[in-house]
Backbone as ProteinMPNN parsed JSONL, in Angstrom:
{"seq_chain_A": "XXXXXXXXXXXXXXXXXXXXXXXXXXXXXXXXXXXXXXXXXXXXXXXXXXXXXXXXXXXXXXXXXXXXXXXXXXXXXXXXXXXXXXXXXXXXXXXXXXXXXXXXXXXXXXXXXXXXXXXXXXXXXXXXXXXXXXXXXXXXXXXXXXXXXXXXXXXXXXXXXXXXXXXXXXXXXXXXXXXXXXXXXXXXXXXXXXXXXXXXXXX", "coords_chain_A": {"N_chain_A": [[95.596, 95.269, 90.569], [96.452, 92.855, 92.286], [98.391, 91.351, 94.668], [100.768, 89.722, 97.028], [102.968, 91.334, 97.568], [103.278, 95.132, 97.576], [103.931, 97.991, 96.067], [105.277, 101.179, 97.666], [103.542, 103.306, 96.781], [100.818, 102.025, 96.521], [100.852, 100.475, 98.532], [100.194, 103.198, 99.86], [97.687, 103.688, 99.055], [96.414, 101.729, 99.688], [96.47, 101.624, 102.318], [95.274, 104.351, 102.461], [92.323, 103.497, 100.943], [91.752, 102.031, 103.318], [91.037, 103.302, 105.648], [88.961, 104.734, 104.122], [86.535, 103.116, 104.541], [84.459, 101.522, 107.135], [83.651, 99.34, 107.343], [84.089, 95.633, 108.16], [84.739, 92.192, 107.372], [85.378, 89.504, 109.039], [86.812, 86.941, 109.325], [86.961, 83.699, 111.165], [88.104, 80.407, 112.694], [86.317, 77.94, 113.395], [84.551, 75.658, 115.898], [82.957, 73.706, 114.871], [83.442, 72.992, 112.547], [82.668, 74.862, 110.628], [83.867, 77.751, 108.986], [83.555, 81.237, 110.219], [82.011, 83.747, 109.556], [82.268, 87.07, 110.798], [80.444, 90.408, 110.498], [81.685, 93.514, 111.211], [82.932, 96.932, 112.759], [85.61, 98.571, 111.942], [89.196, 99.555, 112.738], [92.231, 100.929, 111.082], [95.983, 100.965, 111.3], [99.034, 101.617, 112.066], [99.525, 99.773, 110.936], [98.349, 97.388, 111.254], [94.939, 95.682, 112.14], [92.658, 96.664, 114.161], [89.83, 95.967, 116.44], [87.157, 95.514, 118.409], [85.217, 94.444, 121.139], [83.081, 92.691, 124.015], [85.063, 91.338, 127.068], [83.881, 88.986, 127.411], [83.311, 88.174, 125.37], [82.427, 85.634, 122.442], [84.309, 85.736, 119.944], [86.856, 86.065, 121.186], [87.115, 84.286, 122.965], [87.346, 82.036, 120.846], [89.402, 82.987, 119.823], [91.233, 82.374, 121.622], [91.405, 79.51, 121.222], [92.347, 78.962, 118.575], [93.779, 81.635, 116.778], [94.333, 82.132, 114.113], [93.566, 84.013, 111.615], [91.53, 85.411, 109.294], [90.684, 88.368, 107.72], [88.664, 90.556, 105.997], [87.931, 93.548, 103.869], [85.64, 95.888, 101.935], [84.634, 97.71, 99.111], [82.394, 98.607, 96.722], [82.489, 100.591, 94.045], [80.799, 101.292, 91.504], [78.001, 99.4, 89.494], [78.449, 98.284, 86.45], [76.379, 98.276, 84.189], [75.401, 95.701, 81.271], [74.424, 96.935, 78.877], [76.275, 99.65, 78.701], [78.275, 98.576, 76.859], [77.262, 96.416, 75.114], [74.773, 96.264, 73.304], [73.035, 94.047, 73.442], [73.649, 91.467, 74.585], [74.284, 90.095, 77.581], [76.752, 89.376, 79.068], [79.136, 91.311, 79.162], [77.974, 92.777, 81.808], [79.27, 94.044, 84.946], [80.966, 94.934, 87.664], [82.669, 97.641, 89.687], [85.21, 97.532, 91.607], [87.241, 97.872, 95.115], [89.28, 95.773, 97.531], [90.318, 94.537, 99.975], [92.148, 91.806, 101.212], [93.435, 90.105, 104.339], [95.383, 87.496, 105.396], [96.064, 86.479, 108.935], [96.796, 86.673, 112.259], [95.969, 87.038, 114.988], [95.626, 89.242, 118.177], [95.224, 89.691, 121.801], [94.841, 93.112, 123.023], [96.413, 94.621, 125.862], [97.461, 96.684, 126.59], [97.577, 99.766, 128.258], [97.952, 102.226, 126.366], [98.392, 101.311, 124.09], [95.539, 100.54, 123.319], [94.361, 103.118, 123.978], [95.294, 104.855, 121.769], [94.54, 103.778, 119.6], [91.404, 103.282, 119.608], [91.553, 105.981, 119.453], [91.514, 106.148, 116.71], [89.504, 104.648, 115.327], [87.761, 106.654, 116.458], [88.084, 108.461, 114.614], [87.488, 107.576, 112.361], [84.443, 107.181, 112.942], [83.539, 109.224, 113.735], [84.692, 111.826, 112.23], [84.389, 114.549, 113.031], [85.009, 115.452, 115.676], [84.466, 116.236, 118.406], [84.277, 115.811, 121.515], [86.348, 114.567, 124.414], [89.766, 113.937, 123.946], [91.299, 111.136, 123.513], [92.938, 109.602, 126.132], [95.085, 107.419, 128.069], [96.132, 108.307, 130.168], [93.992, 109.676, 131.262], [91.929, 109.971, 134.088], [88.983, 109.444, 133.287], [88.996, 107.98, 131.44], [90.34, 105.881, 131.499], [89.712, 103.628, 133.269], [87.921, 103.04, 131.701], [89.269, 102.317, 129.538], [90.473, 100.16, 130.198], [87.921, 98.29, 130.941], [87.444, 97.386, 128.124], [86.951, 95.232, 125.659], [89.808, 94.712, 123.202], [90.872, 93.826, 120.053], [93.594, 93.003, 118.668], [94.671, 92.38, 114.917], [97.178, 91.061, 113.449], [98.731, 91.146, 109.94], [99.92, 88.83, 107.987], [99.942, 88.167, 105.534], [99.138, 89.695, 102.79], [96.083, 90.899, 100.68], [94.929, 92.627, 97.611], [92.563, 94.193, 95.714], [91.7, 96.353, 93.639], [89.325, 96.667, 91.3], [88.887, 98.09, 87.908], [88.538, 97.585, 85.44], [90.791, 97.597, 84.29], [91.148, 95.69, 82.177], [89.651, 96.404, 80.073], [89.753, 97.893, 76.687], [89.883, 100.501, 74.524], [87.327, 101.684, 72.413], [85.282, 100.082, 73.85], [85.974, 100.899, 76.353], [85.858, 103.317, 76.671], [83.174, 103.551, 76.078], [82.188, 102.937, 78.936], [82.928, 104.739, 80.211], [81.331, 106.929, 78.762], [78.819, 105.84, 79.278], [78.726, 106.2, 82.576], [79.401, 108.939, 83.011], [76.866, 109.76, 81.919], [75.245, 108.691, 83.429], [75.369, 109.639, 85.867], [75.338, 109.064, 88.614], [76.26, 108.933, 92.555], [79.049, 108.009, 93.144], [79.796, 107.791, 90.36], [81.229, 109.533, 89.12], [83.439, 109.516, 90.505], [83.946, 106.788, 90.104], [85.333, 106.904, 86.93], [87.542, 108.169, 87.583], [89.219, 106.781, 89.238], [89.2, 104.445, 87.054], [91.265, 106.108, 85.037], [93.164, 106.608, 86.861], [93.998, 103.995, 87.396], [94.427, 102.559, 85.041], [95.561, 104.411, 83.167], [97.131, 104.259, 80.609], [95.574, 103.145, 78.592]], "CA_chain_A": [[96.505, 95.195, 91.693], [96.261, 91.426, 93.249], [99.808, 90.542, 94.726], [101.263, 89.709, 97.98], [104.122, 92.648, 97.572], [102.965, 96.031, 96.883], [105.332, 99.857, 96.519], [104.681, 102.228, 98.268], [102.281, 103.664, 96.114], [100.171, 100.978, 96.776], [100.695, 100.362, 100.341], [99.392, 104.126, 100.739], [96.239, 103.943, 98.311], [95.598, 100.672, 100.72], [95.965, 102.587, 103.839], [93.955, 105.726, 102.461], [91.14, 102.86, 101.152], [91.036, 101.102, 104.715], [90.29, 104.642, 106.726], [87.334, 105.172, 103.724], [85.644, 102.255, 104.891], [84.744, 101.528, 108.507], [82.951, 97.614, 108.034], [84.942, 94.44, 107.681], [84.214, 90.667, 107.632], [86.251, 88.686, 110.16], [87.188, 85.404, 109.27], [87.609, 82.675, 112.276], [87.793, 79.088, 112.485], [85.29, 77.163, 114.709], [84.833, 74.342, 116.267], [81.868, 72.723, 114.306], [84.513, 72.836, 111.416], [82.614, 75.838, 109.438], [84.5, 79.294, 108.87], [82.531, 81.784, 110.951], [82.593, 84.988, 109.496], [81.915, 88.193, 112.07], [80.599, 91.602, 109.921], [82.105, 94.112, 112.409], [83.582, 97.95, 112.526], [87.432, 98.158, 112.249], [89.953, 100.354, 112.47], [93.744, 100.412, 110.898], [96.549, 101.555, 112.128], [100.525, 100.785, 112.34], [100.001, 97.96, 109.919], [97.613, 96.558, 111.985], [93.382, 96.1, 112.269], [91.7, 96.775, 115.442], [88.632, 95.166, 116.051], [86.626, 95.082, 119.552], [83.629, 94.073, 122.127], [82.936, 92.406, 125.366], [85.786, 90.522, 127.191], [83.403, 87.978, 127.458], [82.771, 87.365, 123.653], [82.637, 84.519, 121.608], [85.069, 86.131, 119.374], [88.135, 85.976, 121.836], [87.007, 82.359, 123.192], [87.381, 81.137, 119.297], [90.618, 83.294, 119.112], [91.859, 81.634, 122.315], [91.409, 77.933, 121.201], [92.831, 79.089, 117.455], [94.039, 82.612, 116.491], [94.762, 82.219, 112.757], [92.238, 84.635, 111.631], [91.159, 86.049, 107.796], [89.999, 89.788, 107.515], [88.255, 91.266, 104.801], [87.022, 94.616, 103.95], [85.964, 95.937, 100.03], [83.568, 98.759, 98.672], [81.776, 98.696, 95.454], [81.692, 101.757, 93.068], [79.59, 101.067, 90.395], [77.681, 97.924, 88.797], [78.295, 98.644, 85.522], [75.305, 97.077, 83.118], [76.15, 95.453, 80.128], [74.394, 97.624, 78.001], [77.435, 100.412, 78.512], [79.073, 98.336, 75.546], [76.799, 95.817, 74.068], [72.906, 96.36, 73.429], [71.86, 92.905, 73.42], [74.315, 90.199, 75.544], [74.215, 90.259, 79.214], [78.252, 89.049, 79.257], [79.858, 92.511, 80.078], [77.72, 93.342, 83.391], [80.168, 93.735, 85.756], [80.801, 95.674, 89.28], [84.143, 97.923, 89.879], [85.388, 97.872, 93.297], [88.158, 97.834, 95.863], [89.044, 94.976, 98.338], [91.625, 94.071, 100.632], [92.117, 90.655, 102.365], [94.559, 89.819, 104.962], [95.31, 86.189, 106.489], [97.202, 87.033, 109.957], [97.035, 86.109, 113.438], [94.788, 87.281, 116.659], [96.127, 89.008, 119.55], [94.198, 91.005, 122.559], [95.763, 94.381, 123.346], [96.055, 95.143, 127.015], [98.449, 98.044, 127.165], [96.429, 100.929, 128.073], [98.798, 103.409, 124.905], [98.049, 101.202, 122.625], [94.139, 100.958, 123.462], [93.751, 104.565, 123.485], [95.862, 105.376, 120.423], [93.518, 102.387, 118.452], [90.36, 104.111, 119.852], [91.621, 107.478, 118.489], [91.924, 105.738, 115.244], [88.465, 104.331, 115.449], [86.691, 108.151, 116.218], [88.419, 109.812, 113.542], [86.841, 107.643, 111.358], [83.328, 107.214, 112.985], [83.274, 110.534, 114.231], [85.635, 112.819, 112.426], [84.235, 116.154, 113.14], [85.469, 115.55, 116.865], [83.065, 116.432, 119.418], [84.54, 114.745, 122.628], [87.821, 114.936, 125.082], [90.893, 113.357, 123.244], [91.346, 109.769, 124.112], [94.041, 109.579, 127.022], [95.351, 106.472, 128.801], [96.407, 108.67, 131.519], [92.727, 110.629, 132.115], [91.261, 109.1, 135.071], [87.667, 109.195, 133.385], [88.891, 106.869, 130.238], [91.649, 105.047, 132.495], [88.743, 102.673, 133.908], [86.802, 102.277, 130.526], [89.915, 101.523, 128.526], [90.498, 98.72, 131.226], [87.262, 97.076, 130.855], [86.512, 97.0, 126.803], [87.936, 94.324, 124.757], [90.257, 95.256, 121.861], [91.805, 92.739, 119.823], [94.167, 93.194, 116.789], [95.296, 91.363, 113.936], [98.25, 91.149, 112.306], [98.842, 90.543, 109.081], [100.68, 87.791, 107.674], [99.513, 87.936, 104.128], [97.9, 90.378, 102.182], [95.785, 90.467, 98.785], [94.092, 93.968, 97.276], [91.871, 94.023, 94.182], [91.383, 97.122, 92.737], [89.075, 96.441, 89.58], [88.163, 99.688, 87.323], [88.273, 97.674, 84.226], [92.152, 97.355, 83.531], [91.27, 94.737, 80.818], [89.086, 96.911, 79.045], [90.182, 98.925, 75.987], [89.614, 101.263, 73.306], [86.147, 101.827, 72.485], [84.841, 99.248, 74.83], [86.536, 101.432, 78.092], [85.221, 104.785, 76.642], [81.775, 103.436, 76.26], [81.97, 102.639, 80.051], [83.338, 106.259, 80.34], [80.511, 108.155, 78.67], [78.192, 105.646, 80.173], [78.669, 106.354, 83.856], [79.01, 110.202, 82.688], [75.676, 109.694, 81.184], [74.054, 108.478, 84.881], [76.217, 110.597, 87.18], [75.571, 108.787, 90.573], [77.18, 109.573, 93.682], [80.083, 107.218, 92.855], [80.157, 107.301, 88.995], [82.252, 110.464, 88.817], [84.941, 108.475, 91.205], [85.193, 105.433, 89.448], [85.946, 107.371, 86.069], [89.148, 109.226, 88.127], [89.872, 105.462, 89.194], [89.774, 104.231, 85.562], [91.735, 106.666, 84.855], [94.613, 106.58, 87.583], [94.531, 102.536, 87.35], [94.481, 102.518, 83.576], [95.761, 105.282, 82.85], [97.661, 104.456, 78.74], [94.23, 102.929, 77.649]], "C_chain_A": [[96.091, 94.004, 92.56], [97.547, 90.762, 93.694], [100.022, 90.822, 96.505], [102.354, 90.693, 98.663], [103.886, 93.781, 97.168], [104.208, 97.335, 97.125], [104.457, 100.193, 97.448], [103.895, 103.191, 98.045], [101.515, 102.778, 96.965], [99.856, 100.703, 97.946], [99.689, 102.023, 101.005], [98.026, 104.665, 100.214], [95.666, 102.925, 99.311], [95.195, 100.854, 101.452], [94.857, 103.3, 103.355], [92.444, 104.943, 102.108], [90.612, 102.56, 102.36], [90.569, 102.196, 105.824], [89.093, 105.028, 105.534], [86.882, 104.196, 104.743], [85.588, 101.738, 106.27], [84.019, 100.049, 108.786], [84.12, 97.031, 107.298], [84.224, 93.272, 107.925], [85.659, 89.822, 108.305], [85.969, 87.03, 109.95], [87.464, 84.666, 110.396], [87.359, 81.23, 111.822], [87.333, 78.537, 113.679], [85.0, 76.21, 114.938], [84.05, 73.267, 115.657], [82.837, 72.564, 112.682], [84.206, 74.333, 110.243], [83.331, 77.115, 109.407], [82.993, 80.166, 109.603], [82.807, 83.164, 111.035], [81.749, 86.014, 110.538], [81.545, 89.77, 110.832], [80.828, 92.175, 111.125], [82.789, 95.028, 111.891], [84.742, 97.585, 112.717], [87.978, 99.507, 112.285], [91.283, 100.092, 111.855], [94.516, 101.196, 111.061], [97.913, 100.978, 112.24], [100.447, 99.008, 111.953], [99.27, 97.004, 110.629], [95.992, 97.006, 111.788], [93.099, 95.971, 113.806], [90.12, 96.188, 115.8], [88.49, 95.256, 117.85], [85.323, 94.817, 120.305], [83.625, 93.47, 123.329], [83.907, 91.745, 125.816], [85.102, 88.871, 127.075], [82.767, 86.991, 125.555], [83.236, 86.145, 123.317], [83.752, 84.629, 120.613], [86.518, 85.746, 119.923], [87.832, 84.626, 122.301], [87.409, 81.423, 122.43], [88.882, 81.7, 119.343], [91.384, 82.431, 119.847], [92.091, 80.13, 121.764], [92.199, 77.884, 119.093], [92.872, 80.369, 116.542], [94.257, 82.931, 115.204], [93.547, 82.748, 112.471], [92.348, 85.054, 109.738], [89.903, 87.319, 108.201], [89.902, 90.331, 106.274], [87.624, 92.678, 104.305], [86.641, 95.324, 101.794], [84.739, 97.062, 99.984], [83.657, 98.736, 97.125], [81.837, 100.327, 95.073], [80.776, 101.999, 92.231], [79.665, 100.039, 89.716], [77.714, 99.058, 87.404], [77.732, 97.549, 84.135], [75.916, 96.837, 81.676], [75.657, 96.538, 78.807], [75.072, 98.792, 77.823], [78.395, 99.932, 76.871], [78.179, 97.342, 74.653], [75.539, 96.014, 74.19], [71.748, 94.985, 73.38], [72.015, 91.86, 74.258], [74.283, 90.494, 76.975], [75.83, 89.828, 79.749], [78.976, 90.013, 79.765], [79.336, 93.143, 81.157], [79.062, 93.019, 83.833], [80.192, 94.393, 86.997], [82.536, 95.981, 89.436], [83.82, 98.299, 91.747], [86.743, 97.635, 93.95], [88.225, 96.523, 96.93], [90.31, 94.649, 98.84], [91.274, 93.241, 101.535], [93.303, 90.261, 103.048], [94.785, 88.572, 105.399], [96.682, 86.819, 107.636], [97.135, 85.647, 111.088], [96.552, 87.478, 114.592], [95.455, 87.435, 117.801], [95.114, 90.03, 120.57], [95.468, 91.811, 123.05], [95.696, 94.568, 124.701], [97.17, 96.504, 127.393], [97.258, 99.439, 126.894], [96.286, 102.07, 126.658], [98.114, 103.031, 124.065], [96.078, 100.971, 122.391], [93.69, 102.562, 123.12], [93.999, 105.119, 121.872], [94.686, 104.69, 118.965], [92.228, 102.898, 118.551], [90.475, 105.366, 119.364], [91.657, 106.993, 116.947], [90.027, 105.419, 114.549], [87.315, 105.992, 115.495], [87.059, 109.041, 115.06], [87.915, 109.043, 112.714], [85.178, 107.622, 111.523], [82.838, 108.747, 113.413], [84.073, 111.568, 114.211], [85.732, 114.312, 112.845], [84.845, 116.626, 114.556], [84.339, 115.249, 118.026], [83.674, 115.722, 121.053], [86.345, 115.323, 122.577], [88.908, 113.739, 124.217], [90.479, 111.809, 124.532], [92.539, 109.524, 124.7], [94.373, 108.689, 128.025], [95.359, 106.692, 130.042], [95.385, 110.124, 132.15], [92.094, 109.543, 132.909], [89.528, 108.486, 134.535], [87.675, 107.895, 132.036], [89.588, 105.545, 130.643], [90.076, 103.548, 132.383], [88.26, 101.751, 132.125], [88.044, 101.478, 129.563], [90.429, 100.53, 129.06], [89.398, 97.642, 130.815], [87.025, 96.908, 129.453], [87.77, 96.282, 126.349], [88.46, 95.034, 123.659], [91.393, 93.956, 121.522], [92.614, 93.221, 118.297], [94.942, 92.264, 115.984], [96.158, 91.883, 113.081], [98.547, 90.655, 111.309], [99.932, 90.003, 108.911], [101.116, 88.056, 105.616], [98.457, 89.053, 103.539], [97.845, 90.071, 100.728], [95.317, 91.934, 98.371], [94.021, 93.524, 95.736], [90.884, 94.939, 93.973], [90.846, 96.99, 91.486], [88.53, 97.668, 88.866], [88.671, 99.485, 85.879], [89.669, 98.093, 83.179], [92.257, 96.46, 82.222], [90.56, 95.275, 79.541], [89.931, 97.834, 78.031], [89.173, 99.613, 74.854], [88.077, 101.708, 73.448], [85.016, 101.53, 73.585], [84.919, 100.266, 76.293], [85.688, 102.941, 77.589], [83.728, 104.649, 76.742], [81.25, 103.387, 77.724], [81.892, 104.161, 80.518], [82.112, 106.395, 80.25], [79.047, 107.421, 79.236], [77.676, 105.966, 81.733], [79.057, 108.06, 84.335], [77.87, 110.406, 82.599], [74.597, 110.004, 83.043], [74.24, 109.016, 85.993], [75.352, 110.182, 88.494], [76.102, 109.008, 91.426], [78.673, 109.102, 93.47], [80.934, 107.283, 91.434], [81.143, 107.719, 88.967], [83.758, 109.675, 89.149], [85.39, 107.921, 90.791], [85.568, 105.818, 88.622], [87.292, 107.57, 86.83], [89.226, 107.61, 88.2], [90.344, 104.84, 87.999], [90.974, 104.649, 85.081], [93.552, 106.756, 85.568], [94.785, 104.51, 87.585], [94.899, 102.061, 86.046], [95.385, 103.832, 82.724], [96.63, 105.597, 81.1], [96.799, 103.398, 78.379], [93.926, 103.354, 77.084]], "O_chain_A": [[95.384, 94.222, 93.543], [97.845, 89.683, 93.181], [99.593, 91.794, 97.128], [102.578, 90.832, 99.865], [104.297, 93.825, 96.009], [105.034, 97.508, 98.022], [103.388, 99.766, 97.883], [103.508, 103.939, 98.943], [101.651, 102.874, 98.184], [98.707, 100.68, 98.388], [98.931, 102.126, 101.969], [97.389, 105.632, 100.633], [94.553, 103.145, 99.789], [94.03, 100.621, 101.774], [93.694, 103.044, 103.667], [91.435, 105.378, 102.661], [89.421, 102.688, 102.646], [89.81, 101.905, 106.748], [88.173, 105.69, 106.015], [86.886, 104.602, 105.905], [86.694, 101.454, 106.73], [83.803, 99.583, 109.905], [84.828, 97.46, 106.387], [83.197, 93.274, 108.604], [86.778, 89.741, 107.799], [85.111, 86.254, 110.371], [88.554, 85.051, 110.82], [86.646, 80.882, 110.881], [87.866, 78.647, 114.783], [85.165, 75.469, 113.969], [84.338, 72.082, 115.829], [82.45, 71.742, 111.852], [84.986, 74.783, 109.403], [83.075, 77.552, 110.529], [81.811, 79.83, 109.527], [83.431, 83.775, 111.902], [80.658, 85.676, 110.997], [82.575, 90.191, 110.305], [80.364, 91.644, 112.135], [83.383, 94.776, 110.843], [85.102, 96.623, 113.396], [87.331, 100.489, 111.918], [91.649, 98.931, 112.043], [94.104, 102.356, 111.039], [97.96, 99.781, 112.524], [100.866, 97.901, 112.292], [99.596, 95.818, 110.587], [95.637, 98.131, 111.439], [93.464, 94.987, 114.45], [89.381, 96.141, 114.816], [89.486, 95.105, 118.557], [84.306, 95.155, 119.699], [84.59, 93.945, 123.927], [84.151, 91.012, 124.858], [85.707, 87.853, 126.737], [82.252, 85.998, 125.04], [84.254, 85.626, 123.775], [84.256, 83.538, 120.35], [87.303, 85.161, 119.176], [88.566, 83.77, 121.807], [87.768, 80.302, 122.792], [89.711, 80.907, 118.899], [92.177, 81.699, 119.255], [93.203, 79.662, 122.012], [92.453, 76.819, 118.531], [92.121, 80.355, 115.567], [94.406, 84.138, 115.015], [92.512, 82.225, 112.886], [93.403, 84.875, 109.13], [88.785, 87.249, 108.71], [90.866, 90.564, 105.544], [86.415, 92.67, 104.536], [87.325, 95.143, 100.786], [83.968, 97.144, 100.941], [84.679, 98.821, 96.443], [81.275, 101.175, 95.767], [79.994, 102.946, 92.308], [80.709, 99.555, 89.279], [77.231, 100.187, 87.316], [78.238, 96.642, 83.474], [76.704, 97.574, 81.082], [76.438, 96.869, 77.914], [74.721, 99.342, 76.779], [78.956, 100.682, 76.072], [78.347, 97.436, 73.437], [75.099, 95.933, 75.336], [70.526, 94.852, 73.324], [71.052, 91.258, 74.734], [74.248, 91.709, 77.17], [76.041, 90.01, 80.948], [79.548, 89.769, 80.827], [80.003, 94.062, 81.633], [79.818, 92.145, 83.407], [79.064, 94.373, 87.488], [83.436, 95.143, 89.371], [83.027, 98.813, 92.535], [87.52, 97.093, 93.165], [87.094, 96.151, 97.242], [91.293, 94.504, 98.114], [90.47, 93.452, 102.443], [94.282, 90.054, 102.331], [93.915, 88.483, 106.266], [97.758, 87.349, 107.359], [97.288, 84.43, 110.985], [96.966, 88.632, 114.712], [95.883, 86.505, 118.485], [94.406, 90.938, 120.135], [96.601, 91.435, 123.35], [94.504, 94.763, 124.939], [97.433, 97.018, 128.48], [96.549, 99.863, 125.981], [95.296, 102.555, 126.111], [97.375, 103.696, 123.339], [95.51, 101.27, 121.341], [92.923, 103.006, 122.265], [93.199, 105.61, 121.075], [94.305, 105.1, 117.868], [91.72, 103.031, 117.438], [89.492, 105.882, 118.833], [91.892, 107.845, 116.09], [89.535, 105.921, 113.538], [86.387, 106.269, 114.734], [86.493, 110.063, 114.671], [87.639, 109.775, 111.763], [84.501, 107.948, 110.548], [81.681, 109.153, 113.3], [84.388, 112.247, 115.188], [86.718, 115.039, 112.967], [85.158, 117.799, 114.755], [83.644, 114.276, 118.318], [82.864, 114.892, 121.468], [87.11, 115.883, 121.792], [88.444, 112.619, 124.0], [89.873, 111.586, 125.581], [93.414, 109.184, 123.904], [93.964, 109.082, 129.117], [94.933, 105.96, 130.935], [95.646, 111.048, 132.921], [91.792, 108.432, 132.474], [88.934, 107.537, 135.046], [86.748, 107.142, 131.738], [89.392, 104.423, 130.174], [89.76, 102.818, 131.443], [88.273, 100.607, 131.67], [87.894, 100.391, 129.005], [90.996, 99.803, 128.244], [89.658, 96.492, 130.459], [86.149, 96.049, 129.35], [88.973, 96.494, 126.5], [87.777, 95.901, 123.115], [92.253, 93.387, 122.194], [92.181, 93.646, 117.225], [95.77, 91.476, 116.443], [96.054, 92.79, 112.255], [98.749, 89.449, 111.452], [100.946, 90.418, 109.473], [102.108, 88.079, 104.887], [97.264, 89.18, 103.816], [98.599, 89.528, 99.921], [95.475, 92.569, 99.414], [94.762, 92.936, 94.947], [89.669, 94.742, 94.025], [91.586, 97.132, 90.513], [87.596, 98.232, 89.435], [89.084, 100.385, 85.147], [89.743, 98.575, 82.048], [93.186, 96.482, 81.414], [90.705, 94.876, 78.385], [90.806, 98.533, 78.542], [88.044, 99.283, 74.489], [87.652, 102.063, 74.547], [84.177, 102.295, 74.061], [84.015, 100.313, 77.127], [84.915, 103.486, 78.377], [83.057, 105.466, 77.374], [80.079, 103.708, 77.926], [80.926, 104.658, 81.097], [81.436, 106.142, 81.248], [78.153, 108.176, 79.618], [76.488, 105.983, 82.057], [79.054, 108.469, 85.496], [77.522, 111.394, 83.245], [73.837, 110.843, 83.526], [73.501, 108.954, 86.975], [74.801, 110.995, 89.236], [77.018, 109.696, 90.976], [79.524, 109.969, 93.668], [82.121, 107.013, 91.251], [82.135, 107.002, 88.84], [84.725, 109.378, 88.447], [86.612, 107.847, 90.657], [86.74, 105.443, 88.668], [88.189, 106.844, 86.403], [89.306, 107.085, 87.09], [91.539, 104.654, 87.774], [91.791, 103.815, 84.692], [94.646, 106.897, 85.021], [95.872, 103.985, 87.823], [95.705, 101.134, 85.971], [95.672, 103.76, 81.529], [96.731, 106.687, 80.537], [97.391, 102.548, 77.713], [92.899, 102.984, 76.515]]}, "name": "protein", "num_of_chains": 1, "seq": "XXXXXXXXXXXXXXXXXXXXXXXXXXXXXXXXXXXXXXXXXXXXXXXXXXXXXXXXXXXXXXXXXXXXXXXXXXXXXXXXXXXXXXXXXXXXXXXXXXXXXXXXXXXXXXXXXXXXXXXXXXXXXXXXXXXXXXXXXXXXXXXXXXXXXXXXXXXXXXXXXXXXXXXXXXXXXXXXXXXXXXXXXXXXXXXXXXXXXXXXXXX"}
């Protein structure tokens, strides 16, 4: 799955990937000419990423003077060693994983709604069990705080996603991977099989 147009399948395996994962890499462009990536928590949300920190950051200073931004986020399942299919070449190592990149555009949020709503988006994934008063624009004790913290979001322009779980593999070759990562049952292995499986699925 690497295309600029996805169904709606697709669009909601993207979503349900981008609430697993709670780091991203933040693309900017800076003034010494190099790309200046940011690792940083995110949230997503109404087709949008959330992203925030001090008003005073370096982050919004760079967005101010050039907002065209690149966001990245991706999680590995399993390196899978070459000896799964061959016992002597080192050519089939490989690594299955997920990744979605966006090129957009940089804006800061100041409406109190959409601050809170973006912050509720943000605890349900760092802190889904709850624990804490709902996040409310119009409680006097969050009123203040969601005034002073920066929140900036990016909109996408462009997206990419690259789902790999070994769509090129077949026959023998893909089952060996199978009873391989059966074999070592890691926290992950089990997963990427079901992935194999729903991305490949008449292999």
């Amino acid at each position: 799955m690497r295309r600029k147009e996805f169904t709606v399948t697709e669009e909601e395996e993207i979503e349900q990937f981008l609430n697993e994962v709670s780091f991203g890499f933040l693309g900017l462009n800076s003034e010494d000419g190099f790309p200046r990536v940011v690792p940083l928590n995110f949230a997503y949300g109404n087709g949008v990423f959330y992203i925030h920190g001090s008003r005073a950051g370096e982050k919004i200073e760079r967005m101010k003077e050039d907002n065209r931004v690149t966001f990245s986020a991706a999680k590995e399942y399993a390196l899978i060693p070459s000896y799964f299919i061959d016992e002597h070449m080192a050519c089939p190592a490989t690594a299955f994983f997920k990744s979605v990149t966006v090129r957009g555009h940089a804006e800061l949020v100041v409406d109190l709604e959409e601050k809170a709503a973006a912050f509720s988006i943000f605890m349900n994934k760092l802190q889904p069990e709850g624990g804490y008063d709902t996040i409310d624009a119009s409680d006097p004790r969050y009123t203040s705080r969601l005034k002073g913290v920066a929140l900036i979001k990016i909109v996408p322009d462009e997206w990419t996603a690259k789902f790999k779980f070994g769509q090129n593999v077949k026959g023998q070759e893909r089952q060996q991977i199978v009873d391989g990562l059966q074999k070592r049952g890691l926290d992950n292995d089990l997963a990427t099989i079901e992935m194999m499986r729903k991305y490949c699925p008449h292999h």
